[in-house]
Each structure stands twice: as structure tokens, then as C-alpha cells.
Tab-separated table of C-alpha atoms in Angstrom:
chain	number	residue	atom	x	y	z
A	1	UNK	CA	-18.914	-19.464	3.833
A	2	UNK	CA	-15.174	-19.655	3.087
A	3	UNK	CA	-13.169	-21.096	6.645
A	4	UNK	CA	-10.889	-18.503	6.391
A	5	UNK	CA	-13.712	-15.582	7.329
A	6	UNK	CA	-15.747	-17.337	9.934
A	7	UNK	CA	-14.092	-16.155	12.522
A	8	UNK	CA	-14.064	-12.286	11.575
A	9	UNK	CA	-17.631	-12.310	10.960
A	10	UNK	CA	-18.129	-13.535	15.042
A	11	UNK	CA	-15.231	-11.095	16.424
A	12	UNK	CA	-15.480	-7.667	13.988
A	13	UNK	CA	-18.443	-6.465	16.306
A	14	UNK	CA	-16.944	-6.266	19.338
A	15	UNK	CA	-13.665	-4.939	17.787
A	16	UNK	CA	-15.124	-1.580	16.306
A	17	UNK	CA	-15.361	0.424	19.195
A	18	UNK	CA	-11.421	0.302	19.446
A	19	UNK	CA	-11.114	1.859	16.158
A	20	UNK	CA	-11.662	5.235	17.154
A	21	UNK	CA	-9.143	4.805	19.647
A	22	UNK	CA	-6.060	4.021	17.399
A	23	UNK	CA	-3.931	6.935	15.947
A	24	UNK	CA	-1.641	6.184	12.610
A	25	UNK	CA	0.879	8.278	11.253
A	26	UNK	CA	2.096	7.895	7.540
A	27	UNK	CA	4.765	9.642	5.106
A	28	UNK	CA	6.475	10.585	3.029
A	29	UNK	CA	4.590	10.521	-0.879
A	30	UNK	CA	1.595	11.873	-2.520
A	31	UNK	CA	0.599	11.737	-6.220
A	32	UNK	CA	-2.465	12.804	-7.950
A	33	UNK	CA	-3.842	9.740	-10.073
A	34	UNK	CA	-5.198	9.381	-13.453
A	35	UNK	CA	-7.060	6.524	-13.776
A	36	UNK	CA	-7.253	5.166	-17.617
A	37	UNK	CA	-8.133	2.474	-19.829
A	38	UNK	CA	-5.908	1.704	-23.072
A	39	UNK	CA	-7.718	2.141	-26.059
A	40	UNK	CA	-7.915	-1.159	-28.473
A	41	UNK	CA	-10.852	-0.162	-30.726
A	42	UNK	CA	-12.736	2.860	-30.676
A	43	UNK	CA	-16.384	2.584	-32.247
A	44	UNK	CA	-17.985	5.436	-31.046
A	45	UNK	CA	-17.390	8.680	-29.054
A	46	UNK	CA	-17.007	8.591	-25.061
A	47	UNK	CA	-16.904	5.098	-23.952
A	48	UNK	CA	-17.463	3.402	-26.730
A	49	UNK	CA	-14.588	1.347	-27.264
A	50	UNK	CA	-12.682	-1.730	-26.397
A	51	UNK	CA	-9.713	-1.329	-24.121
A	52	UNK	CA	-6.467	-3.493	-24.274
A	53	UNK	CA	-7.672	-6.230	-21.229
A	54	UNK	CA	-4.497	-7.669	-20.250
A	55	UNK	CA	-0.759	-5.919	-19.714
A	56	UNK	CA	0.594	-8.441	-22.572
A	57	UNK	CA	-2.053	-7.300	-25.050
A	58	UNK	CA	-0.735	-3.712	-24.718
A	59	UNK	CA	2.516	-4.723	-24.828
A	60	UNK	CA	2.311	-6.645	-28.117
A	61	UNK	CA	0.822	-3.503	-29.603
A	62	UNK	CA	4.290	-1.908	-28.111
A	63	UNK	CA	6.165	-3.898	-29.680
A	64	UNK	CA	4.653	-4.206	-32.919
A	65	UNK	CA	5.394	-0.624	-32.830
A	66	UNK	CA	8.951	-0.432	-32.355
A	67	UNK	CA	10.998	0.696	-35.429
A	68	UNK	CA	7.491	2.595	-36.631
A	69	UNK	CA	5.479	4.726	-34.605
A	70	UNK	CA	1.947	4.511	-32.760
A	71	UNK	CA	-0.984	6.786	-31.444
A	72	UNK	CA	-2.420	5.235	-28.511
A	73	UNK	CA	-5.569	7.072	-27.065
A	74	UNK	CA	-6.131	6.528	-23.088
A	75	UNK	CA	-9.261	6.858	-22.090
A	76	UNK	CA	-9.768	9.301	-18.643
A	77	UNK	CA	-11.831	7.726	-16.206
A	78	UNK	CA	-11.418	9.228	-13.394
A	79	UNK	CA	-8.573	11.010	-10.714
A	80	UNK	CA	-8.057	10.024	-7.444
A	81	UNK	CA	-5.324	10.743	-4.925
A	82	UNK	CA	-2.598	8.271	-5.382
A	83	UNK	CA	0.857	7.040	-3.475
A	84	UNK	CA	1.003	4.761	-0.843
A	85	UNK	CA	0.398	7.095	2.258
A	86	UNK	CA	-2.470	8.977	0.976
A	87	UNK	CA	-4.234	5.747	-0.236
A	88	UNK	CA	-3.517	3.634	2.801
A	89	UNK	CA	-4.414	6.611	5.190
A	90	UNK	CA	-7.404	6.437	3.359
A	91	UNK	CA	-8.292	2.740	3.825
A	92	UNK	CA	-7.553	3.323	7.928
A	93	UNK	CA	-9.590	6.677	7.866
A	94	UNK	CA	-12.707	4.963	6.692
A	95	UNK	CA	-12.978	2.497	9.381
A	96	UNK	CA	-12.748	5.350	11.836
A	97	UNK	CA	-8.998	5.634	12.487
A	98	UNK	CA	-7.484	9.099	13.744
A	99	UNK	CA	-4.398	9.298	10.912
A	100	UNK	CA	-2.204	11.935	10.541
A	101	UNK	CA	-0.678	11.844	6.956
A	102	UNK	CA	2.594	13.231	6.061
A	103	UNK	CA	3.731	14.079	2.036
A	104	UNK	CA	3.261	15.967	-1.382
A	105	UNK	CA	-0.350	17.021	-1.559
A	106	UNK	CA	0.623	20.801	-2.670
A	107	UNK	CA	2.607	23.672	-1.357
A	108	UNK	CA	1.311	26.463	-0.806
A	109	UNK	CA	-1.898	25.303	-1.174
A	110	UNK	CA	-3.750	21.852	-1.102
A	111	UNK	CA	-4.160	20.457	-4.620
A	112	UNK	CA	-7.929	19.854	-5.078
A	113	UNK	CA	-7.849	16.057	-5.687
A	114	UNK	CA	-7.019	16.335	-1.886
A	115	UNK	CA	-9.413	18.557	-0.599
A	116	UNK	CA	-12.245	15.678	0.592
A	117	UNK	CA	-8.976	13.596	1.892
A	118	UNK	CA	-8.318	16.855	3.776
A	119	UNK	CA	-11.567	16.262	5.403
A	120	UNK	CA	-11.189	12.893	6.631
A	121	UNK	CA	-7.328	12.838	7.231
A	122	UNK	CA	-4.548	15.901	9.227
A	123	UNK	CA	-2.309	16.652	5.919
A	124	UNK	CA	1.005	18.073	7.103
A	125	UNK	CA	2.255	18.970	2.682
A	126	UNK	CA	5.698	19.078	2.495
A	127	UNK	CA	5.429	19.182	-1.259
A	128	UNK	CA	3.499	19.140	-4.516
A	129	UNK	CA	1.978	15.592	-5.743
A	130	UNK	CA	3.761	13.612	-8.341
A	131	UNK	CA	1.634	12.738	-11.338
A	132	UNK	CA	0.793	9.312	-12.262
A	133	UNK	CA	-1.281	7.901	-15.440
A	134	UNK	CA	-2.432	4.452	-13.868
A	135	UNK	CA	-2.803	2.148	-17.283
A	136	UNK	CA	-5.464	-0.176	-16.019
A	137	UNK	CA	-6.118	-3.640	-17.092
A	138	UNK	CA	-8.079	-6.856	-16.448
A	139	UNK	CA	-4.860	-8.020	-15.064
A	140	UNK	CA	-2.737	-5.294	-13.319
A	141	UNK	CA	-1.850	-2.210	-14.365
A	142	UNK	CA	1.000	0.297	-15.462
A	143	UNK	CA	2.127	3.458	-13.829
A	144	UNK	CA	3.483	6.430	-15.945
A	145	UNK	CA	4.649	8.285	-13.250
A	146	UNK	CA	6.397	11.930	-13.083
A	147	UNK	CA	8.296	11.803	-9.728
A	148	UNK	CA	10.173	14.799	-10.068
A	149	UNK	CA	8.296	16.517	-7.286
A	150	UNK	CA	9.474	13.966	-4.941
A	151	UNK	CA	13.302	15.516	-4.991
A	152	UNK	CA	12.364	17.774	-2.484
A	153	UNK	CA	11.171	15.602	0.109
A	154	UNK	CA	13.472	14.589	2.623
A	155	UNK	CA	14.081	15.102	6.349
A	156	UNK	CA	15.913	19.252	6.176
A	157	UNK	CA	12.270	19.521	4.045
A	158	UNK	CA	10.375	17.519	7.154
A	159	UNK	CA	12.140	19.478	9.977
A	160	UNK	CA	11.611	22.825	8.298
A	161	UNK	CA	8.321	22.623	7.980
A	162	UNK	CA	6.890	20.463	10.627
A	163	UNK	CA	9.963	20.607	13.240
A	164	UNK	CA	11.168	17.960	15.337
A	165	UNK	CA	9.279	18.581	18.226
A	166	UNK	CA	5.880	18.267	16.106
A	167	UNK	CA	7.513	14.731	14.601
A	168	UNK	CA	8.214	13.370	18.053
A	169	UNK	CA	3.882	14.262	19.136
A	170	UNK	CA	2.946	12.409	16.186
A	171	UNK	CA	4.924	9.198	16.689
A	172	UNK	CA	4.763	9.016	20.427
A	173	UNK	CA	0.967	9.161	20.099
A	174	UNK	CA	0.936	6.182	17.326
A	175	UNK	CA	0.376	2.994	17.999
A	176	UNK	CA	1.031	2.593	13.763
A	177	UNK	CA	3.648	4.438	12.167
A	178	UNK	CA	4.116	3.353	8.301
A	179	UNK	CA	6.866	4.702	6.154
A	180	UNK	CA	6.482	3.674	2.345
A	181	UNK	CA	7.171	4.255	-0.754
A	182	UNK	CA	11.274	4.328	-0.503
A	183	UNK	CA	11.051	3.121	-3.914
A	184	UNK	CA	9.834	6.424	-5.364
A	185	UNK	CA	11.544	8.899	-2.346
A	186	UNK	CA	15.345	9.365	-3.150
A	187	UNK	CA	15.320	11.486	0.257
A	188	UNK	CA	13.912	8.547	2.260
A	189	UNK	CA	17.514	6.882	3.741
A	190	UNK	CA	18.215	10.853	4.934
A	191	UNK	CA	14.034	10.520	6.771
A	192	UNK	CA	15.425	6.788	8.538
A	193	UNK	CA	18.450	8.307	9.525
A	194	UNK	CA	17.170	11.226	11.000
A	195	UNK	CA	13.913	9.651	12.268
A	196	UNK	CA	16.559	6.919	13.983
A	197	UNK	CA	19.341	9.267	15.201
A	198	UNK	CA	16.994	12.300	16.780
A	199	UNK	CA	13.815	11.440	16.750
A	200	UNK	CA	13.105	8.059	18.375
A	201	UNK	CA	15.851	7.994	21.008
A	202	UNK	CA	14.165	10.914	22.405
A	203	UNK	CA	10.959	9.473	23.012
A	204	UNK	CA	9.995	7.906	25.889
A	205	UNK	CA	11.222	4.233	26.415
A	206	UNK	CA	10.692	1.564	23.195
A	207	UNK	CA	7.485	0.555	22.971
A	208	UNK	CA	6.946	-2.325	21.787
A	209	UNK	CA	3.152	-2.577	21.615
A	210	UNK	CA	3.663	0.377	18.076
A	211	UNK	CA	4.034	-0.901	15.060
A	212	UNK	CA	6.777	0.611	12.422
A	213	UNK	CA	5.146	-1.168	8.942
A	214	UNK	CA	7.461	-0.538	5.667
A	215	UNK	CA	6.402	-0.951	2.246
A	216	UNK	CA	9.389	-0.205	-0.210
A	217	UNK	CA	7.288	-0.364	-3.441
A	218	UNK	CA	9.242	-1.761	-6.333
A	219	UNK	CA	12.418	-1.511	-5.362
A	220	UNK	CA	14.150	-2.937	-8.673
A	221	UNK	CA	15.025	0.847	-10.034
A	222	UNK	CA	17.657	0.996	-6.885
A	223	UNK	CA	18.899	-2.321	-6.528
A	224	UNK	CA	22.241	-1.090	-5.695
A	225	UNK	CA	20.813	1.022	-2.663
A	226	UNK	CA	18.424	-2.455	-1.641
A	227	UNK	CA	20.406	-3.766	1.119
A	228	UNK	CA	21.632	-0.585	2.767
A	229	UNK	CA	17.940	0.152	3.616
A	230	UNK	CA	17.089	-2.995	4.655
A	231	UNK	CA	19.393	-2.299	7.247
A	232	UNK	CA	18.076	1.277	8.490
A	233	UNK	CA	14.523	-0.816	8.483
A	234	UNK	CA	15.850	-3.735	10.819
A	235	UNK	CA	17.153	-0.719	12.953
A	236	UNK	CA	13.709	0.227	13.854
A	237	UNK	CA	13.281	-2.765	15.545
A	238	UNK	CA	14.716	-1.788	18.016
A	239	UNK	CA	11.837	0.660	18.726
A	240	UNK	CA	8.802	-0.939	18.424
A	241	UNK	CA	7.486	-3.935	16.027
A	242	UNK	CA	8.831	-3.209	12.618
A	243	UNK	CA	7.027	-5.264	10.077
A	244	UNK	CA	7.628	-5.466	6.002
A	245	UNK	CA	4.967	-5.436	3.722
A	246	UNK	CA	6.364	-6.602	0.029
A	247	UNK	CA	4.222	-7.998	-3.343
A	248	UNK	CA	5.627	-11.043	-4.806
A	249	UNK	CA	8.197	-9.687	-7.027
A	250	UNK	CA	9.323	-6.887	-3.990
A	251	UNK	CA	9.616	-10.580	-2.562
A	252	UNK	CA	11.827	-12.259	-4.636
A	253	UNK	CA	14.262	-8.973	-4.673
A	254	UNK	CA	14.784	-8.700	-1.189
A	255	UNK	CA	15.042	-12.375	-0.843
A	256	UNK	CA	18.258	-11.411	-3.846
A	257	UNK	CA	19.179	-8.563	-1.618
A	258	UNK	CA	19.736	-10.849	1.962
A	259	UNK	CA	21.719	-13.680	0.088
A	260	UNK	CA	17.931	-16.256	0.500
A	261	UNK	CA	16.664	-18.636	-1.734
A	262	UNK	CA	13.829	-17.490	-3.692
A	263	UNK	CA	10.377	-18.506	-3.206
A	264	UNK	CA	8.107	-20.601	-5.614
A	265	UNK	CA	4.756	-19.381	-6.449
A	266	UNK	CA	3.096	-21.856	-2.914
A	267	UNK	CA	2.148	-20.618	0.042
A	268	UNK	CA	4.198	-23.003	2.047
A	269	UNK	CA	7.073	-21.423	-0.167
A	270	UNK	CA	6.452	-18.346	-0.035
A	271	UNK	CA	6.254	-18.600	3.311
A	272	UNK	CA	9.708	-20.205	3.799
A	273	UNK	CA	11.003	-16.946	2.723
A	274	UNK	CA	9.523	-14.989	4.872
A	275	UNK	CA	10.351	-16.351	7.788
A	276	UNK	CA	13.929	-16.102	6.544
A	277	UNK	CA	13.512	-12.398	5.636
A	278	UNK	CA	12.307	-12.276	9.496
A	279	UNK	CA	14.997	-13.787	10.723
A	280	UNK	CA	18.217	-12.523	8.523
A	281	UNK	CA	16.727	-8.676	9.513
A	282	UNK	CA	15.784	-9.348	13.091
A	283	UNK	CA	12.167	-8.307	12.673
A	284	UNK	CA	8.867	-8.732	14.430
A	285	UNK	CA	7.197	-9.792	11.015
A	286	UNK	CA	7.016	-9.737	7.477
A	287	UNK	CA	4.500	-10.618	5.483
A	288	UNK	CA	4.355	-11.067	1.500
A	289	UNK	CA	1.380	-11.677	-1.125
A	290	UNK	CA	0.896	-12.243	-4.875
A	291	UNK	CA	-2.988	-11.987	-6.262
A	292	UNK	CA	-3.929	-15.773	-5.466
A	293	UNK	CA	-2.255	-15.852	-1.867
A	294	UNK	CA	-1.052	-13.269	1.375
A	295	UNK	CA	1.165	-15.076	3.786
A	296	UNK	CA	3.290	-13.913	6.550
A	297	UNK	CA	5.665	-14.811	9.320
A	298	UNK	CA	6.799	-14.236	12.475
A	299	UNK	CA	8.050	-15.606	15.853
A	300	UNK	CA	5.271	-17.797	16.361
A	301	UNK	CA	5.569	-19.600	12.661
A	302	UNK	CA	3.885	-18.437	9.272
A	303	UNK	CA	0.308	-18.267	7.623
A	304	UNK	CA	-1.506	-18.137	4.323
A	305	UNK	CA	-4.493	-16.822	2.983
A	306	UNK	CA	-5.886	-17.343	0.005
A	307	UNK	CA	-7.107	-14.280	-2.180
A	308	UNK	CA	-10.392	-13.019	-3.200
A	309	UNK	CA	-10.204	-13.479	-7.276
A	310	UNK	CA	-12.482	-10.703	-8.944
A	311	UNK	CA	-12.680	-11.276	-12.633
A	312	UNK	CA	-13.861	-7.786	-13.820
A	313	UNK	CA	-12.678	-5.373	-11.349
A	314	UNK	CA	-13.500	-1.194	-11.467
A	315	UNK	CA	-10.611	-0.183	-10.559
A	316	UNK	CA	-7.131	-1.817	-9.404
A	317	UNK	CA	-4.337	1.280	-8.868
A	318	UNK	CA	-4.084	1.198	-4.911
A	319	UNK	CA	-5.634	-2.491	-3.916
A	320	UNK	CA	-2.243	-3.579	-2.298
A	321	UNK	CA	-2.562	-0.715	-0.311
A	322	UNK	CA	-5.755	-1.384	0.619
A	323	UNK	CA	-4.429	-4.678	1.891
A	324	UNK	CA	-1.753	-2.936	3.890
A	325	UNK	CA	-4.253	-1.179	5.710
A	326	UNK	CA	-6.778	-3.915	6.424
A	327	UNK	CA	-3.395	-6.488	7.711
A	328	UNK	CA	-2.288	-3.854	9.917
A	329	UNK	CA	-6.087	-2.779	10.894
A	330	UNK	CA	-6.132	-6.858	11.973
A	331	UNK	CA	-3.085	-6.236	13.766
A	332	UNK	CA	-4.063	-3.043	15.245
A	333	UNK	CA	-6.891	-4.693	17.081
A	334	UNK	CA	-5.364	-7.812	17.972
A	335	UNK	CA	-5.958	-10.122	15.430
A	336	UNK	CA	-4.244	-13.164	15.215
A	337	UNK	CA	-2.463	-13.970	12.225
A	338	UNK	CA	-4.517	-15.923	9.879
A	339	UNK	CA	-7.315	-13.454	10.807
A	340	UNK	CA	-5.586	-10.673	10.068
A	341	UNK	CA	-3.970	-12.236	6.600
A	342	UNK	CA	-8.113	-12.251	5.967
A	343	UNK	CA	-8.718	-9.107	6.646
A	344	UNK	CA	-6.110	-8.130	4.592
A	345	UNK	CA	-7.392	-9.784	1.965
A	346	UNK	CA	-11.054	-8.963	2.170
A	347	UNK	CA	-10.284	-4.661	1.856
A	348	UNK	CA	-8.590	-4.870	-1.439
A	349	UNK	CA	-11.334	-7.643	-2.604
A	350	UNK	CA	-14.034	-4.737	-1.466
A	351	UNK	CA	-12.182	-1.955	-3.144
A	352	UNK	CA	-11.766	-3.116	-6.309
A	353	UNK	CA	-14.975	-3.857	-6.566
A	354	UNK	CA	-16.815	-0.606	-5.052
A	355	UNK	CA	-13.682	1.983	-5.845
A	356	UNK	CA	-13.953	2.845	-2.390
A	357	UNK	CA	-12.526	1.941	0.750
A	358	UNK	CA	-14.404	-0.262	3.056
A	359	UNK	CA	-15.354	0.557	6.366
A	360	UNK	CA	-14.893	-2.219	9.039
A	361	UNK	CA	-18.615	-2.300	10.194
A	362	UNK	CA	-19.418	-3.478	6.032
A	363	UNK	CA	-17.281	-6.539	6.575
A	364	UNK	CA	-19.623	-9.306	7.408
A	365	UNK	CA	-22.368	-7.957	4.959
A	366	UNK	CA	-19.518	-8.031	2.143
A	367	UNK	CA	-18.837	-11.861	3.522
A	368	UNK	CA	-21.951	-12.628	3.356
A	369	UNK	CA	-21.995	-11.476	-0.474
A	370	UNK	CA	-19.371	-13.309	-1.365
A	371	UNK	CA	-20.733	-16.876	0.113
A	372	UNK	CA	-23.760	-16.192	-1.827
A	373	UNK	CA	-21.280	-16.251	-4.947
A	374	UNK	CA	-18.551	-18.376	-4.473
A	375	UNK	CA	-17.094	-18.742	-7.665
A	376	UNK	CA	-15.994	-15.251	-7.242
A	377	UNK	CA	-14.031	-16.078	-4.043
């Protein structure tokens, strides 16, 4: 069995009971996803074909295309609820998590991609989804997404609907608060500002034991606006751990953004950033990953983790969420880090390969599947 999930496999039993006691709030997006494959060749109806299997197949074709013209079929396979929140709320809810979820899952009414995540999660809908067409591939995948929905979200839509009272419940009863997606939310600086100025000074005293986590999603349509909200995140810190999730390239942009050398494509490098990112913001953590490697930092030193490779996965739209939610799950219930780098790792290696969430009691069964075939791991 791989070293670096030993350890879970001895401590995850005595760890579940907690899970029902942990309460998670997340905001502010919500999308309804399309899941597709590109078509390469067709051969028959349905799905009988060959899709494009890597992002620079497709993109070839692209480009072939430019100065003519092409058809491109996409093949449905399925929809899904999609955005950060909804998908990470998810993850949590699974392993038995009380989560609150915050965003655009339809106004007046639910949207009916969301009614079974209705079920397992409190929506407060502040607006309709955004559509997204998730291009999948062996390799990654490309969003087409229609945002425009997302114009309306921001904190005079929060207040109005939900009220500041209601907003100060939720966050004084988390012990995780994640905010995501400011990538995608033009409102979201107006949410930190109002969250910082009216809402958290009102709670009781800092606690430092709740975790603020902040995923900005691909910030590199609002470079410009980068830096300014890293510094509304750093102010969190002064109200609890505030920890930033970021993917490799998210890496390498707010490395750009703070004036630090970029990483190389190591651990050990990778995790020299980091711990500069940590320091140069004056937060409890932050914690980076590509597809081989996660690796993280914070006052006590850094850690890596390799990844769990899965050559022919079912689906891929939503696995760095799913490793979000199984890092700060590890975190949640004490983990240190390494442990909870390999928890992080082992939710997105279980969801793209069931298109499900995991639950936490499925963990050392789904171990135990992978030392029986290694090559995948």
C-alpha cells in the first residue's frame, strides 16, 4: 500500500463520528453543467464515435479551421450541477457534513438539476445558474461558460434576500466558511467588503479554530483586479484561519501578482512558493496542486503528496473541487498535513472514477483497491 495512505486507513474510523458534527457554509456561484465529449469520428448513431482525447487534438482541429469554417458535434452525456460551491458542498455533504450553500441555483424557483442537491444541502438562491458546456478530455477539459447570470450576485443581492442577521447565524455556527469562485463573480470584492466591514466584526470574538478557505478559480481574465483581492483575502485572517486553495497555473499568477519567483513543476518547488504566498499575505496556509502532485504550507513548514494518476477517467469537470473538500475535510477533523494533502488527493482520485462523491466511511475500501492495482496510483 502506498506510504502516503497508511496512516488514514488506521485513523478514518475513529474520525467519522465528528463528521456530523461540523457545519460548512459556501457562496457565492452555481451553474448547471453539461457534460460532453468532442466528436472526432462519428460511425454510428448515439455513442458510436471517437471523441477528440486530448485538449491539443481539439485544438489542432481549431486551428486547422481558422480562415474556413467547421461543424463540430458534442456529444451530451450527462448534466450535473456545476460551480465551485455547489460541487464542493457536495463532496462535504456526502461524508455527512451539515452545509449550508449560498448562490445561483434559480429564482423564483429551484432549477431541477438542483432539486436532489436540495435534498442533501440548505440552498439559500440568490440567482439563476450560469450555463456551462464542460468539453471533456483524456487530459482536462474546456469550459464554455455563459456567466451572465452571475451580474446579479453581489452583497445588496445577499442582504436583500438573506439579511445580515441570517449571514452572521450561518458563519458564527461554521467551523468552515469557503468563498470561491471570485474568478467568475464580478460582485465578489463588494461580498469581502461587506462580509469584512459588517458582518464579522459583529460576531463574537475571532475564532481562530474556523477556517475561511478561498479558491479564486482562474484568475487570468482579471489580472488587473489580482492583487487588490489578495488583499481583502489576507484581511480575513484576521478572523479565523484563512487558507488559499490555487491549481498550478492559479499558482504561478498569484506568485506574478505578490512580486515571487515562480515555481518549477517539483514538489520541493512548488512548495517554496507557497510558503512565500503564506508569508507575503500573512496567512494560516496555502496550499497548491497540479495533476501529479498537492503540496501546501504553513507555519510549521510545507508538504507534498503525490497524485492518484487515472488513465481513463468518467468524468473530470469538478475533481479539484473534490480535492478542496477532502483537504479541508482532513483539516476539519484534525488531520495533520501530509494526511490531509492525502485525503485531498484520494476524493478527486474516487470521483473521477465513480462520478460521484465519496463518502469518508468508502476510504479504506477505495485504498485498498488501489494497492491491489498499483500502476494506477
Amino acid at each position: 500500500m502506498s506510504e502516503r495512505f497508511t496512516s488514514l486507513v488506521e485513523k478514518i474510523p475513529a474520525l467519522l463520528p465528528r463528521c456530523g458534527e461540523l457545519r460548512c457554509v459556501m457562496g457565492f456561484d452555481g451553474t448547471v453543467d453539461i457534460i460532453c465529449r468532442v466528436v472526432r469520428e462519428r460511425y454510428g448513431p448515439g455513442a458510436d464515435f471517437d471523441p477528440f482525447e486530448r485538449i491539443r487534438d481539439f485544438g489542432g482541429h481549431i486551428v486547422k479551421a481558422d480562415g474556413r469554417s467547421a461543424l463540430i458535434e458534442i456529444f451530451r452525456q450527462r448534466e450535473k450541477i456545476g460551480g465551485n460551491s455547489p460541487i464542493m458542498a457536495n463532496a462535504l455533504a456526502a461524508s455527512g457534513l451539515g452545509i449550508d450553500c449560498i448562490g445561483a441555483f434559480g429564482r423564483p424557483e429551484i432549477h431541477p438539476a438542483y432539486h436532489d442537491f436540495a435534498e442533501r444541502v440548505r440552498v439559500h438562491s440568490i440567482a439563476e445558474p450560469a450555463i456551462t458546456h464542460a468539453l471533456e478530455f483524456d487530459n482536462g477539459k474546456v469550459m464554455l461558460a455563459a456567466l451572465s447570470s452571475y451580474e446579479s450576485i453581489n452583497s445588496a443581492t445577499i442582504r436583500e434576500i438573506l439579511g445580515d442577521p441570517a449571514m452572521c447565524d450561518l458563519i458564527g455556527q461554521a467551523d468552515l466558511f469557503c468563498l470561491l469562485n471570485w474568478s467568475c463573480l464580478p460582485g465578489m470584492d463588494f461580498i469581502f467588503d461587506w462580509l469584512l466591514d459588517d458582518i464579522l466584526p459583529v460576531l463574537p470574538a475571532a475564532d481562530y479554530s474556523r477556517i475561511f478557505f478561498f479558491d479564486l478559480a482562474d484568475p487570468s481574465p482579471r489580472i488587473a483586479e489580482l492583487t487588490t483581492a489578495l488583499e481583502r483575502i489576507a484581511r480575513f485572517a484576521n478572523h479565523g484561519r484563512c487558507v488559499l486553495g490555487m491549481n498550478f497555473n492559479e499558482t504561478l499568477l498569484v506568485c506574478n501578482a505578490l512580486g515571487i519567483d515562480q515555481p518549477g513543476h517539483t514538489p520541493d518547488s512548488l512548495c517554496d512558493a507557497l510558503a512565500a504566498i503564506r508569508s507575503k499575505l500573512g496567512i494560516h496556509m496555502a496550499m497548491g496542486h497540479s495533476m501529479e502532485f498537492v503540496s501546501c504550507a504553513d507555519a510549521s513548514g510545507t508538504a507534498s503528496v503525490e497524485g492518484i494518476i487515472t488513465p481513463k477517467p468518467v468524468i473530470t469537470t469538478g475533481a479539484g473541487d473534490h480535492l478542496n473538500a477532502g483537504f479541508c475535510l482532513g483539516l476539519l477533523l484534525g488531520l495533520d498535513l501530509p494526511d490531509a494533502l492525502a485525503l485531498g488527493v484520494l476524493f478527486p482520485g474516487f470521483y473521477v472514477r465513480e462520478a460521484r462523491p465519496p463518502e469518508l466511511p468508502e476510504m479504506p475500501e477505495f485504498i485498498a483497491r488501489l494497492q491491489s492495482n498499483p500502476s494506477n496510483v
